[in-house]
Coordinates of C-alpha atoms and ligand atoms in Angstrom, one line a residue:
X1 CA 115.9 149.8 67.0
X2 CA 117.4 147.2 68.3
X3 CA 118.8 143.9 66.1
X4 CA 116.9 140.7 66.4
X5 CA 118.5 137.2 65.9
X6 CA 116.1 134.1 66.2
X7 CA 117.1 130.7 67.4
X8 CA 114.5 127.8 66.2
X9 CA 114.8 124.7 67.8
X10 CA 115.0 121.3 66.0
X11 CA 117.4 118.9 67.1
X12 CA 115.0 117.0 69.4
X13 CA 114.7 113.0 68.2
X14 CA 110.5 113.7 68.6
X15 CA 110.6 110.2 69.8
X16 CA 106.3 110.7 71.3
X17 CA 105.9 110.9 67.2
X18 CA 107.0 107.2 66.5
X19 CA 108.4 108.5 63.2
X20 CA 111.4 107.9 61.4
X21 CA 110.8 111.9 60.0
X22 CA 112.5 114.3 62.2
X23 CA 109.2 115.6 64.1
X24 CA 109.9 119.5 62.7
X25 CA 109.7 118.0 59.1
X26 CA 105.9 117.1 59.5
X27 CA 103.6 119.3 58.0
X28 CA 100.9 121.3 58.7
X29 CA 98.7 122.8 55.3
X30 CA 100.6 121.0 53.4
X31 CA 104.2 122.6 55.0
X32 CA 106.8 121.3 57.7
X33 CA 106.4 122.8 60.8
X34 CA 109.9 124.6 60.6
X35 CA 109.2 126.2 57.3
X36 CA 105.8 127.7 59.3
X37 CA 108.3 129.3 62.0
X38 CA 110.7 130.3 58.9
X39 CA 108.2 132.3 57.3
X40 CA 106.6 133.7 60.4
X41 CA 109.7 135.0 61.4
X42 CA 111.2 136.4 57.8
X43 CA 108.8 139.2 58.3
X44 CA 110.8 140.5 61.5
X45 CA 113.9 141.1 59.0
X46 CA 115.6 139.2 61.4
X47 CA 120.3 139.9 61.1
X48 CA 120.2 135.8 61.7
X49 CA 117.8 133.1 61.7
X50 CA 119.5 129.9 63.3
X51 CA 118.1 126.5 63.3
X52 CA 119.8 123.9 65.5
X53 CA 119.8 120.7 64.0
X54 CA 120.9 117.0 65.3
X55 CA 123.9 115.8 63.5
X56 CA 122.5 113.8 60.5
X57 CA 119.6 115.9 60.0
X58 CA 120.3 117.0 56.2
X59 CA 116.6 116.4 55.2
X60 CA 115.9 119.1 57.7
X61 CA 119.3 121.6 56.6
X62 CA 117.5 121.5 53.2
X63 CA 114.1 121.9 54.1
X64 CA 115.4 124.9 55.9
X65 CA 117.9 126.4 53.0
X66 CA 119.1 129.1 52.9
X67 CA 118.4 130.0 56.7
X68 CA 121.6 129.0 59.4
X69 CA 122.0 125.3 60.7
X70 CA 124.1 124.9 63.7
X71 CA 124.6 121.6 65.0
X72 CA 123.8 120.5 68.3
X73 CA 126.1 117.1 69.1
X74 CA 123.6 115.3 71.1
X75 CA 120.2 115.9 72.3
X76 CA 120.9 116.6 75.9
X77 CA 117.9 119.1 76.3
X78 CA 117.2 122.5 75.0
X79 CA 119.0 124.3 76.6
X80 CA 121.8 122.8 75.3
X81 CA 120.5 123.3 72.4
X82 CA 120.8 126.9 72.6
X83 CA 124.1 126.7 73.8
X84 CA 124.8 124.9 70.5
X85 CA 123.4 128.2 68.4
X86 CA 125.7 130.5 70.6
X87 CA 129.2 130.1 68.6
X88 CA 127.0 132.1 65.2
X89 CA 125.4 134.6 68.0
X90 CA 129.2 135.8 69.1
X91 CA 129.6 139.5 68.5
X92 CA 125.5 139.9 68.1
X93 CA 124.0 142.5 69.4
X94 CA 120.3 142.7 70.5
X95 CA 117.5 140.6 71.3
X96 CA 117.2 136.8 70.7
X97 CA 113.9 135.0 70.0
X98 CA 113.8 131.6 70.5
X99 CA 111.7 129.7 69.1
X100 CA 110.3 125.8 69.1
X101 CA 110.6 123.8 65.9
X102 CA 107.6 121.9 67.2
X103 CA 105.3 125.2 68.1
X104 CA 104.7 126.3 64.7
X105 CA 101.4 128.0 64.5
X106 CA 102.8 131.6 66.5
X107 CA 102.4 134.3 64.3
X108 CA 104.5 137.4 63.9
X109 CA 102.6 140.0 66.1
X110 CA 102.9 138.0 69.0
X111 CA 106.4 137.6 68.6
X112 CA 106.6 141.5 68.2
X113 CA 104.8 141.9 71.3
X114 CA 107.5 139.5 73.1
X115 CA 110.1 141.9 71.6
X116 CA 108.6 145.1 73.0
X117 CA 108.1 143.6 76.2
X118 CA 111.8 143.0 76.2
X119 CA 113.1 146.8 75.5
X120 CA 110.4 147.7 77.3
X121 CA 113.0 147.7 80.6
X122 CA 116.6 146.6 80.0
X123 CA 116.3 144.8 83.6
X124 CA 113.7 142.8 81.7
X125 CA 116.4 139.9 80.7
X126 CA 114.1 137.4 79.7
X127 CA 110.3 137.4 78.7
X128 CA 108.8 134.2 78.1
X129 CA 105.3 133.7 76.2
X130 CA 103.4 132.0 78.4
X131 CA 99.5 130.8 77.9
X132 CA 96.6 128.8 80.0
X133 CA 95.5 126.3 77.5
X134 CA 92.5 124.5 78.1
X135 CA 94.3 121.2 79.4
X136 CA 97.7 122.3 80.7
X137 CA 99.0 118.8 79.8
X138 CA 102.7 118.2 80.7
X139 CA 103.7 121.5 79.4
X140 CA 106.1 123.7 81.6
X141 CA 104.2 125.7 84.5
X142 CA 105.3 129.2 85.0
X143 CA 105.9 130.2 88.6
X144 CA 105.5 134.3 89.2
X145 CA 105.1 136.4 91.9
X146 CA 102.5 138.7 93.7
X147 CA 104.2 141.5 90.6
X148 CA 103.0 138.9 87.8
X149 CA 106.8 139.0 87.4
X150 CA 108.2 135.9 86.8
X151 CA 110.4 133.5 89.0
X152 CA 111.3 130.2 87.8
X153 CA 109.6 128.0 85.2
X154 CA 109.2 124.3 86.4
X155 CA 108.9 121.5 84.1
X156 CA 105.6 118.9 84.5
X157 CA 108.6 115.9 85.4
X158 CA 109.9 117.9 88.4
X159 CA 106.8 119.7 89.5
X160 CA 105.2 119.2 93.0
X161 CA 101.3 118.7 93.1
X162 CA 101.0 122.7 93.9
X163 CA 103.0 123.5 91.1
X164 CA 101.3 121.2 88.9
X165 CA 98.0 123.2 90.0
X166 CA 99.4 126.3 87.9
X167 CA 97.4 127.0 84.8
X168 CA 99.4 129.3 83.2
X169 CA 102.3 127.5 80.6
X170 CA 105.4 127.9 78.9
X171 CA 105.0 127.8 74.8
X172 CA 108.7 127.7 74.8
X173 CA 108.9 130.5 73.0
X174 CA 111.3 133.2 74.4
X175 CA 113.0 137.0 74.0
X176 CA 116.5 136.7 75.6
X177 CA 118.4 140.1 75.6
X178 CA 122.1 139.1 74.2
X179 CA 124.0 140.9 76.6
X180 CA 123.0 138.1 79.4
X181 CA 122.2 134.9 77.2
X182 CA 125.9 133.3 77.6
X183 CA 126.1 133.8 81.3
X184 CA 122.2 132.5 81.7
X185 CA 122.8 129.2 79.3
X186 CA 126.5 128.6 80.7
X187 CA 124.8 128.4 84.4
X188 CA 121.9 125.6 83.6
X189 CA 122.6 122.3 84.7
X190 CA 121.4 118.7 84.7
X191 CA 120.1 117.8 87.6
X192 CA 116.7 117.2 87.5
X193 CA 113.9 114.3 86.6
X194 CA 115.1 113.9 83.1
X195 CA 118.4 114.3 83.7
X196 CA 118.3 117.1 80.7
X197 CA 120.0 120.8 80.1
X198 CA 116.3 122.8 80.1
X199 CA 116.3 126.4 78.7
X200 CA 113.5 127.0 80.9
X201 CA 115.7 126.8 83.8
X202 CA 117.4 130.6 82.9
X203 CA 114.6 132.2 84.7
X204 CA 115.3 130.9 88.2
X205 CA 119.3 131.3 86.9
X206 CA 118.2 135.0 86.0
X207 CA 116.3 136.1 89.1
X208 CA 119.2 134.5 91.2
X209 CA 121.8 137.1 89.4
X210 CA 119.1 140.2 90.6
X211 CA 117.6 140.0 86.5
X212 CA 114.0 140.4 86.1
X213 CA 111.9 138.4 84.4
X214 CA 108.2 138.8 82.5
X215 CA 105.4 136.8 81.1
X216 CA 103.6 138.0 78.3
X217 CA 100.5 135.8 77.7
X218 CA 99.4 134.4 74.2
X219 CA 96.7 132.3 72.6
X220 CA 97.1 128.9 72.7
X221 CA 95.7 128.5 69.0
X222 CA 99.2 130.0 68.4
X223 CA 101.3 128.4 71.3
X224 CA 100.6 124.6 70.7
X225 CA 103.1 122.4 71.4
X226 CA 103.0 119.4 69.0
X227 CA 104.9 116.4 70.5
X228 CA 102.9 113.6 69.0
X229 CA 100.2 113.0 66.0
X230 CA 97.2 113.7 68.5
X231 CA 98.4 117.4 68.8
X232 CA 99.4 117.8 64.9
X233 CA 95.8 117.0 64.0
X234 CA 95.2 119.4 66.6
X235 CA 97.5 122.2 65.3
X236 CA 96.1 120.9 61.8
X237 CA 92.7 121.8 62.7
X238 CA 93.5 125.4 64.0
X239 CA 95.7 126.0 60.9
X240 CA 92.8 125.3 59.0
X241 CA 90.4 126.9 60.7
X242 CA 92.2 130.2 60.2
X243 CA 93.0 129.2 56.7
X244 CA 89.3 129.4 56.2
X245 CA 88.7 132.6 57.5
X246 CA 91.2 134.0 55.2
X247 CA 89.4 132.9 52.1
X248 CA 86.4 134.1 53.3
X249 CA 87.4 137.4 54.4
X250 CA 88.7 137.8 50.7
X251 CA 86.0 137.3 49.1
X252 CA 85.3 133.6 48.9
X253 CA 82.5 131.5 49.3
X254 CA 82.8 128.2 51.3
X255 CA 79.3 126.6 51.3
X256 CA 80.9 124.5 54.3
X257 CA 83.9 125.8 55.4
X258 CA 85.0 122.9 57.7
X259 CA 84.9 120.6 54.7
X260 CA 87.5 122.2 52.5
X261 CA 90.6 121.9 53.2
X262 CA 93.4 124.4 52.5
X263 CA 97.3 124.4 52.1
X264 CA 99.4 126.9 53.2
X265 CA 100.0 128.8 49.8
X266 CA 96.6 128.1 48.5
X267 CA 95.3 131.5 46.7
X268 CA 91.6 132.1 45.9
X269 CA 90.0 134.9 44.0
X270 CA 87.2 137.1 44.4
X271 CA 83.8 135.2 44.1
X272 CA 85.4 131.7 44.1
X273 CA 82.5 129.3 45.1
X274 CA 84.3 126.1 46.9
X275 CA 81.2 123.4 47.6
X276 CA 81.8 121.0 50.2
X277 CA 84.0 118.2 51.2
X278 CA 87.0 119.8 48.4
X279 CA 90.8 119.7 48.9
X280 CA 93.8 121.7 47.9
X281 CA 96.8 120.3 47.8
X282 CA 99.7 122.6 48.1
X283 CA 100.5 124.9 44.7
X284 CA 96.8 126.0 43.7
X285 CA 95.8 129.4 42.5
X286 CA 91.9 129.8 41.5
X287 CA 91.4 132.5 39.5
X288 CA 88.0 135.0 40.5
X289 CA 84.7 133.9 39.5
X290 CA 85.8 130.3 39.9
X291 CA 83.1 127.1 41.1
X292 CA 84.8 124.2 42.4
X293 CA 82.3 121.9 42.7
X294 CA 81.9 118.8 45.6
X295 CA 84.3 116.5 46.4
X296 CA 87.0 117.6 44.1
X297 CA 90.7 117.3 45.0
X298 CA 93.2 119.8 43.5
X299 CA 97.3 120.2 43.5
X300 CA 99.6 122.1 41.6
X301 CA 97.2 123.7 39.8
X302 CA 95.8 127.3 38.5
X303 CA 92.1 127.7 36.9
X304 CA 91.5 130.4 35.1
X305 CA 88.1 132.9 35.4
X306 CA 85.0 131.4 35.7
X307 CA 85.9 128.1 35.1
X308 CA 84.0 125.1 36.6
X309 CA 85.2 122.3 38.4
X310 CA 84.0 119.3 39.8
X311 CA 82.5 117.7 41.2
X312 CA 84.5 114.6 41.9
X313 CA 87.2 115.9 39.7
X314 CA 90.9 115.6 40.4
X315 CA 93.3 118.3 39.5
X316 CA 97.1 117.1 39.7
X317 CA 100.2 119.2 39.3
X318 CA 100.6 120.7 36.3
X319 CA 96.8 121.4 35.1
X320 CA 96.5 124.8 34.0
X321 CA 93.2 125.7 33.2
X322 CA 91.8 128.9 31.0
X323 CA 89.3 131.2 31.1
X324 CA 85.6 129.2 31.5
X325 CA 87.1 125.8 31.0
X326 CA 84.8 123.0 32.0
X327 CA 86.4 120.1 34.2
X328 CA 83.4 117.8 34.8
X329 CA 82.7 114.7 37.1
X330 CA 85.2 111.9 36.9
X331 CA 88.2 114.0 35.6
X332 CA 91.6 113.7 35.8
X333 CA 93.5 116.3 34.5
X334 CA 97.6 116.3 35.1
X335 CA 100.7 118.7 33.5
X336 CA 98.0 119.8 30.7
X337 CA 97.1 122.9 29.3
X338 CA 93.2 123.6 28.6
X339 CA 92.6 126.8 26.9
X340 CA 89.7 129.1 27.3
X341 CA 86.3 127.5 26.8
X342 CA 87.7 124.0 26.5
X343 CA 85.1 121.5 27.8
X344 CA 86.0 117.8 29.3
X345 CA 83.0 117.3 31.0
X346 CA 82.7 113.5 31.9
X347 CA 84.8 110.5 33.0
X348 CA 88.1 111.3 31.1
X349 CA 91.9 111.0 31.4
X350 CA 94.1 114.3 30.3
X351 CA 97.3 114.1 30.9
X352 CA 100.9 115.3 29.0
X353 CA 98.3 117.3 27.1
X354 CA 97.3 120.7 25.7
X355 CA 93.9 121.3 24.6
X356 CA 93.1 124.2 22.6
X357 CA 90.4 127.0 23.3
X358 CA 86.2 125.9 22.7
X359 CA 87.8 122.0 22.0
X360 CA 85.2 119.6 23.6
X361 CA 86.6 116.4 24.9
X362 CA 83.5 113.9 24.7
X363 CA 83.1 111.7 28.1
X364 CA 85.3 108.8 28.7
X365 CA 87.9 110.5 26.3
X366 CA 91.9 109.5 27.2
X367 CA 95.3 110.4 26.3
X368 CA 97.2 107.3 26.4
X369 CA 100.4 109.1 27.8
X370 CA 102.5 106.3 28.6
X371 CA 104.0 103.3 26.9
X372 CA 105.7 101.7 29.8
X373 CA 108.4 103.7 29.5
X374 CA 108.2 107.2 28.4
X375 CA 105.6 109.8 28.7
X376 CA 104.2 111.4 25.1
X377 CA 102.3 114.5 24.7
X378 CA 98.4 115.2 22.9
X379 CA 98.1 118.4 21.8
X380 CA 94.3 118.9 20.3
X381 CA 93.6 122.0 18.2
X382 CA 91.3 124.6 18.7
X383 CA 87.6 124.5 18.4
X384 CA 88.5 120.2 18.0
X385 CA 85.9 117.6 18.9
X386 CA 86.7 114.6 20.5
X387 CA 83.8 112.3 20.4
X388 CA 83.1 109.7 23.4
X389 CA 85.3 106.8 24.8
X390 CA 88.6 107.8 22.2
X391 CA 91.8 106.9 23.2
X392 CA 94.5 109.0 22.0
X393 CA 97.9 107.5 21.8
X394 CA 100.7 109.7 22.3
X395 CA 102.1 111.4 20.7
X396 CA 99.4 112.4 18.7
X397 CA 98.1 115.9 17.5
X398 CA 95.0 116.6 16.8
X399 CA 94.1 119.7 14.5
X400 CA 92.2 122.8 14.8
X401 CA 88.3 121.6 14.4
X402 CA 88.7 118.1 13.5
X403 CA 86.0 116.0 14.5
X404 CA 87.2 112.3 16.3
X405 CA 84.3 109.3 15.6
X406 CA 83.1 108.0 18.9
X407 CA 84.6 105.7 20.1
X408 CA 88.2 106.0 17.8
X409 CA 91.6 105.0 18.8
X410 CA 94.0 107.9 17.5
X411 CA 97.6 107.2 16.6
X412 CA 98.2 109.5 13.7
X413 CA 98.2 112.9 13.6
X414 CA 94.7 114.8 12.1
X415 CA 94.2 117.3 9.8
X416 CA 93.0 120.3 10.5
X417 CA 89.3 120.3 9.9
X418 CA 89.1 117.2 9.1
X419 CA 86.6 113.4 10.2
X420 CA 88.7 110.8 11.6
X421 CA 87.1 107.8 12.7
X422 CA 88.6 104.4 13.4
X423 CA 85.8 101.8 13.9
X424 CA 84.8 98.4 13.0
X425 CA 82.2 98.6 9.7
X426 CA 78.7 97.7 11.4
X427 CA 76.7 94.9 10.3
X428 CA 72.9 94.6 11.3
X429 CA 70.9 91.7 10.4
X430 CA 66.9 92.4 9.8
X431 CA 64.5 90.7 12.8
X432 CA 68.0 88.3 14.5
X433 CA 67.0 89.6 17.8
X434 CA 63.3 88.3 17.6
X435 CA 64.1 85.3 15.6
X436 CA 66.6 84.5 18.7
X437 CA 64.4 85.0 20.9
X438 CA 62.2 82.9 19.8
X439 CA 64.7 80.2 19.3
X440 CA 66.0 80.4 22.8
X441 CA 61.9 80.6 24.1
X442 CA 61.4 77.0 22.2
X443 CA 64.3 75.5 24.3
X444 CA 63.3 76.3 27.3
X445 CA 60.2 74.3 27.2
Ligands
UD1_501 C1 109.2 122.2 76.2 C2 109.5 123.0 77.4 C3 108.2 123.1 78.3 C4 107.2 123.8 77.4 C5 106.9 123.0 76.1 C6 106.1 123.9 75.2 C7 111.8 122.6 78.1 C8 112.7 121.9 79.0 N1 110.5 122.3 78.2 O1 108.8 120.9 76.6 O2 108.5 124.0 79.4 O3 105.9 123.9 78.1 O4 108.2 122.8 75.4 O5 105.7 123.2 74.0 O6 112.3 123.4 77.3 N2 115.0 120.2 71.1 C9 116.3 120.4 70.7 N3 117.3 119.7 71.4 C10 117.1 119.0 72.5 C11 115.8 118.9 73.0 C12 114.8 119.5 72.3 O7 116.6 121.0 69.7 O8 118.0 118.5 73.1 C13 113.9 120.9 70.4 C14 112.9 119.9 69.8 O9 113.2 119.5 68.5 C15 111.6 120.8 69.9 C16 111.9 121.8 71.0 O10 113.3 121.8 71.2 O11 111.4 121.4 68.7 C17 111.1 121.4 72.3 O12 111.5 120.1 72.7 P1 110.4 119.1 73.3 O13 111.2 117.8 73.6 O14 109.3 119.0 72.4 O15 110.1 119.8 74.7 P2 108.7 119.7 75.5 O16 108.7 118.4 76.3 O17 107.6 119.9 74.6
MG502 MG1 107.4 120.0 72.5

């Protein structure tokens, strides 16, 4: 076997973006492009992983952590870029991948394939994932010969009409075997439409040095090239798509799958019912047997079996939900614990709370979590029951089986078992309403 290093590219400004984000920091499900390529390729076991940054870029070096930065000084194209990775590749021996920071939807099986096709000759000194995507844009064309070998790759800016007329691409993506990759890079030059270093131009470099040259072809569902927002709702849309399939194939229900939206570390169980138009916000584990009714939105996260959610409810980070715990319409539940069998079924505020097993939370219930200032924690016993419209200031505890009044406002703690009600005495006056209607009847005539 031979060693595998990868090179991810990331230093480019990404100015067709109109950002002030570094383009590989914009996500995709929820994650930044880069980390997609980062996790595709951990599963090579990879002896480096190397992402070439622009000087500056420490939003990207963390996103990134622990993998390699190297810096490349100024964007003057990417193959200077690679150059800039080369210092970390001295001594390495093997095959480098590299990679687009702005391609992120390969997957690892393709990049395998690119791997075999490169020891599947040593004369093979570069193998470049190519693809014929439906609109062949200003992507790269790649030029081969009556072999399917290939012989130069020429970029849309410096292509004639005829070359322009090529449907097959270059993703970018490339298998470079290291015993040539210094003499390839330390050959390419500037002169050309853009007045740029281009990686791509180590093919024509390669085959002039007697080095062969292949083209394995790809998907372009994988080989997207996202340069400006028009192609990340794109590669959004194909993430998704695939996203869905997953949770299907596992055993989930989506009533209508292109309504629900997943992120990338979303994890359903088996028999989870998702209704339409619901979406998971990155952190979420639903537990088997689950229903998450329509129009719910969920983040950081976890329900437990056969609980119910939705519709129109929002689950923030923090909401941990037990074992058939009811989350109703109009629900907001954020860093709160609800155990098993709790029930908040209507139009209520719990957050900074923990709500203990079979309590029922009447509608239009809230914890009154914040003075301002600080946050304060509810905690409401087992078995408790909070009658409609209470506010509970916190901190406040409620205890096991205590019954709230409708309609209360709680700022001391209650016993276990016990009534609490906080409410005006009522007053009702015998026939008012008729005698004031009457009254009101006379002056109007
Ligand atoms: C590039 C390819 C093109 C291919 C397309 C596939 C070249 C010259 N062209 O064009 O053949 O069809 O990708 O999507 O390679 N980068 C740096 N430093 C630089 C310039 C770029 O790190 O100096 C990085 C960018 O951050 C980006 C990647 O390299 O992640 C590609 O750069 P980009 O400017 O998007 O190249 P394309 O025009 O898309
Ligand atoms: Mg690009």
């Amino acid at each position: 076997m031979t060693a595998i290093a990868t090179v991810i590219l990331a230093a480019g400004a990404g100015s067709r973006m109109k950002s002030k984000m570094p383009k590989v920091l914009h996500q995709i499900a929820g994650r930044a492009m880069v980390s997609h390529l980062l996790d595709t390729v951990s599963t090579l076991n990879a002896t480096k992983n190397i992402v070439v940054v622009a000087p500056g870029m420490d939003d990207v070096r963390a996103e990134v952590a622990p993998a390699q930065t190297a810096v490349q000084k100024e964007a003057l194209g990417t193959g200077h870029a690679v150059a800039a990775a080369l210092p970390d590749l001295e001594g390495f021996v093997g095959d480098i991948l590299v990679l687009y920071g702005d391609t992120p939807l390969i997957t690892a099986e393709t990049l395998r394939t690119m791997i075999e096709a490169r020891r599947a000759s040593t004369g093979n000194a570069v193998v470049v994932l190519g693809f014929e995507p439906e609109d062949p844009l200003e992507y790269g064309r790649l030029v081969t010969n009556e072999a399917g070998d290939l012989e130069a790759i020429v970029e849309f800016a410096d292509a004639t009409d005829k070359e322009k007329s090529v449907r097959l691409c270059n993703s970018g993506v490339m298998a470079i075997s290291s015993e040539h990759i210094e003499g390839l890079i330390s050959a390419v030059g500037n002169e050309n439409a853009k007045g740029e270093y281009y990686l791509t131009d180590i093919v024509s470099i390669a085959r002039s040095k007697g080095l062969t040259c292949k083209v394995v072809k790809g998907q372009e569902t994988e080989l997207l090239g996202v340069n400006n927002r028009v192609q990340l709702a794109e590669a959004e849309e194909i993430a998704q798509e695939r996203w869905r399939k997953q949770a299907m194939t596992q055993g989930a229900t989506l009533i209508d799958p292109k309504s629900v939206f997943f992120s990338h570390d979303t994890i359903l169980g088996q028999d989870v019912v998702v209704e339409p138009n619901v979406f998971f916000g990155p952190g979420v584990t639903i537990s088997d047997g689950v229903r998450i009714k329509a129009f719910s939105h969920i983040e950081g996260a976890t329900v437990g079996v056969k609980s119910q959610v939705g519709p129109y409810a929002r689950l923030r980070p923090g909401a941990a939900l037990g074992e058939k715990v009811k989350v109703g319409n109009f629900v907001e539940v954020k860093k709160a614990s609800l155990d098993d069998g709790a029930k908040v079924s209507h139009l209520s505020y719990i957050g900074d709370a923990y709500v203990g097993a079979q309590a029922n939370i009447g509608a239009g219930t809230i914890t009154c979590n914040y003075d301002g200032y600080d946050k304060a924690k509810t905690v409401i016993g087992a078995g408790a029951f909070v009658g409609s419209n209470t506010a509970l200031v916190a901190p406040v505890k409620i205890g096991d089986g205590a019954i709230i009044g409708a309609g209360s406002t709680v700022t001391k703690e209650v016993a276990p078992d016990a009534l609490m009600v906080e409410r005006a005495s009522e007053t009702q006056k015998a026939g008012w309403a008729k005698r004031f209607r009457a009254m009101k009847a006379r002056l109007k005539k």
